[in-house]
Structure formats: structure tokens, C-alpha cells
Amino acid sequence: MGSISYGLEGMVAVVTGGSRGIGLEITKKLLEENAKVVICGRRQENLDAAAASLGSGDTLLAVAAHIAKEDDVNALFDQALKKFSRVDILINNVGMNLMTPSTADADMAQWQKIIETNLTGTFICSRKAAAIMKDRRRGKIVSISSIAGRRASPGMGIYGIAKAGVEMMTKVLAAELATFNIQVNAVAPAMVRTDFSKPFWSNKDVHDHVVRSIPLGRIADPIDVVHPVLFLASEASNYITGQTIVVDGGATAI
């Protein structure tokens, strides 16, 4: 699968949370495609480590930003425009969860942090990107959702609510932005082998239980998510909008 090409040479992509996990793998593949990439994250040390590992010189820009803060997002896109003159693609990848065994008993601080990061941040970034893309009458917005937004999962209640919101936002923005030739889609993975989910898949009992529920018989690797994302960011998906591609090895099919 690594040899697949998406024709993204010269495109400018903003990848939120692009310094680690799925976001870092998306960034690597975009750079392999000869795209120009702007990554953001809250921790400068993670951004510095990512930039050093990618070694992409003038085609990569790393910006410290909290996507739930409008001023940070404005600065992120302003720097992207200053560096590369345009934004063709937005990948809303940032996500976080605080385990909440009982959503009904969760406190407001937990609710606000999870909703702000997963849903509000996706909205702020999408709104800013759309304003830029409208002027050029073209663009791609791809958000990372989760199957937790489609079925209730233990400890994932607020996270699932936020991701369900991301999928509805995807539909709404797709309908509203279609006249500007901007396609808005999402990718909803099941468990992926990243640090984000390591507490689950690194536990043998949990790992084996999850794998038994997946017809393809394994937990996803980041590249399994990267390819659908890049397809939706490419011209191959020009007639696809308002959709969510589920990447779960068949788990929700049974």
C-alpha cells in the first residue's frame, strides 16, 4: 500500500495534531506526495521532534497552537498563508479523551475539555479553512471521527458524543460549502495502534477481546487510516462530500 500515489504534489495541507500518532503518519505521506504541510500541536517539544524526524526543510512548517482557541487558530492559518500563500487541504486530526466510566456523573471540566478539543476545535479550524478556500472556490476538509461516535463504548461517552458531533458537522458543512466546490468528509476508525489507545491494545486481555470482534482479525495500524484520508484529500474524491468512511476491519458490520 505504501506505493499508492494521490496526486497531491504542490498542494498545501494543514494537519492538526500532526506531530504524533495518526497525524504524524498523515504528514509523512503528504510529504512523500510532495505536498507542503503545516502541522500544529500544543507542545513545542513534540513539534520539534516531529520536524527533526521528518527532515523536510522548506516544505514543512510546525506551529504551536491550541485548536480550541480562536486566536491560536487564526495565527496558525495566518502563518500557513504567509509561508505557502494558500491552503488546499485541512485535516482535522486532533483528538483526546479522558476516561469517563459514567457520563452522567462526569464533571463539567471533563465535559468541556473533551468537547472543546474534539468538537469545538474542529469547528474553529474548519470555519477558518473554509473562509480561505471559498476565495479559490476549491478545497478539501477531512476530519478524523471514531466509531465511538456511532455506538456507546465504556469510558468513551463524552468522546463519542463529540465525535458524533463531528460527523454531523461534516454533513452540514458539506451541504453549505458545496457551492464553493469544497468537499467535506470524515474518516471514522476503530482502535488504531497509536499511543492514544496504547492503554487498551498493550493489555493482552483487552487486545485479544477487541481482535475477536474484528472480522479482519487485527487492530488497525496508522497507515490503514492514512490512505482513506489522503483519498478524501485528493481529486479522486471530487464527487464525494458529506460522507464518513468507517475504517474498522468490519467491526461494525457484525
Steps between C-alpha positions, in 0.01 A plus 500: 500500500792735558548554125152645444509858366227762538618781273547756778824654376515870582181496709508677837356305792442595862506199732389561857672275750754421231792433732394160632299187427266499202569867433873439468440209261266715289767771492768251391286377213409853391867592489574184301236627257701823471229702670582792729384442855427714804471304824384628835499373854494641850846381605800657335725207590275260306500734201877532511541121519260448209673762285839343572375151412335618179795705382295668229661842493298766325192284437410463869389765750438414867285741703410478870124548530203397714223438248223579749634857525389721213802731522735200475314367197506838329876520560545143371330573169659843470842336524396236248396772254814702563719195432312328217249763372197268511332208676357219286440232762408492868537178697321533835694234686529624859315281746512422870305311762478488877361167614150563635349172631169681555415788270210598726743540790775682306583848620480809281877534472520154338211581266643834395852373435386206286237697307729799446786291364306258282201704386550871557857491371388316186235768445739793548759351263239404239343846507838668453605263221166540323535879498836463324383230261189691394713766331663236277174304461666169582614308804490180701414467868545156656428434867599201710193365676469163678264205517451619860280766341274226362464264794529539874830373639611467864698800618453678167164671558588868465760420235234311303258792530769735368582272206131462415495878484799497265311270262191723499721807453652322201157461341393857575820658371495277191153623410584864569839507327416295191422811300861610556635165373623407849461134592461414870533140618612294798673174584383299802754244621458236764796440730829594336843396623619840625605645835147641536354147532807326641342444844251274322697309237805454722284302743492144361154417632351820360691461173379144449140593586505786247660288227230234541241765411677597174434280195839589348661369817731786598509850643557773242843649440521876435558446126156335479353841588748705300398364161125578531590850626726570203241362258247748640761778474567422135320576175391135488226595750372812324142363483496375859389736776319476831613140550680308773717204404503244782841333541441220750590168337131415482435537874176696455381272221420217741 
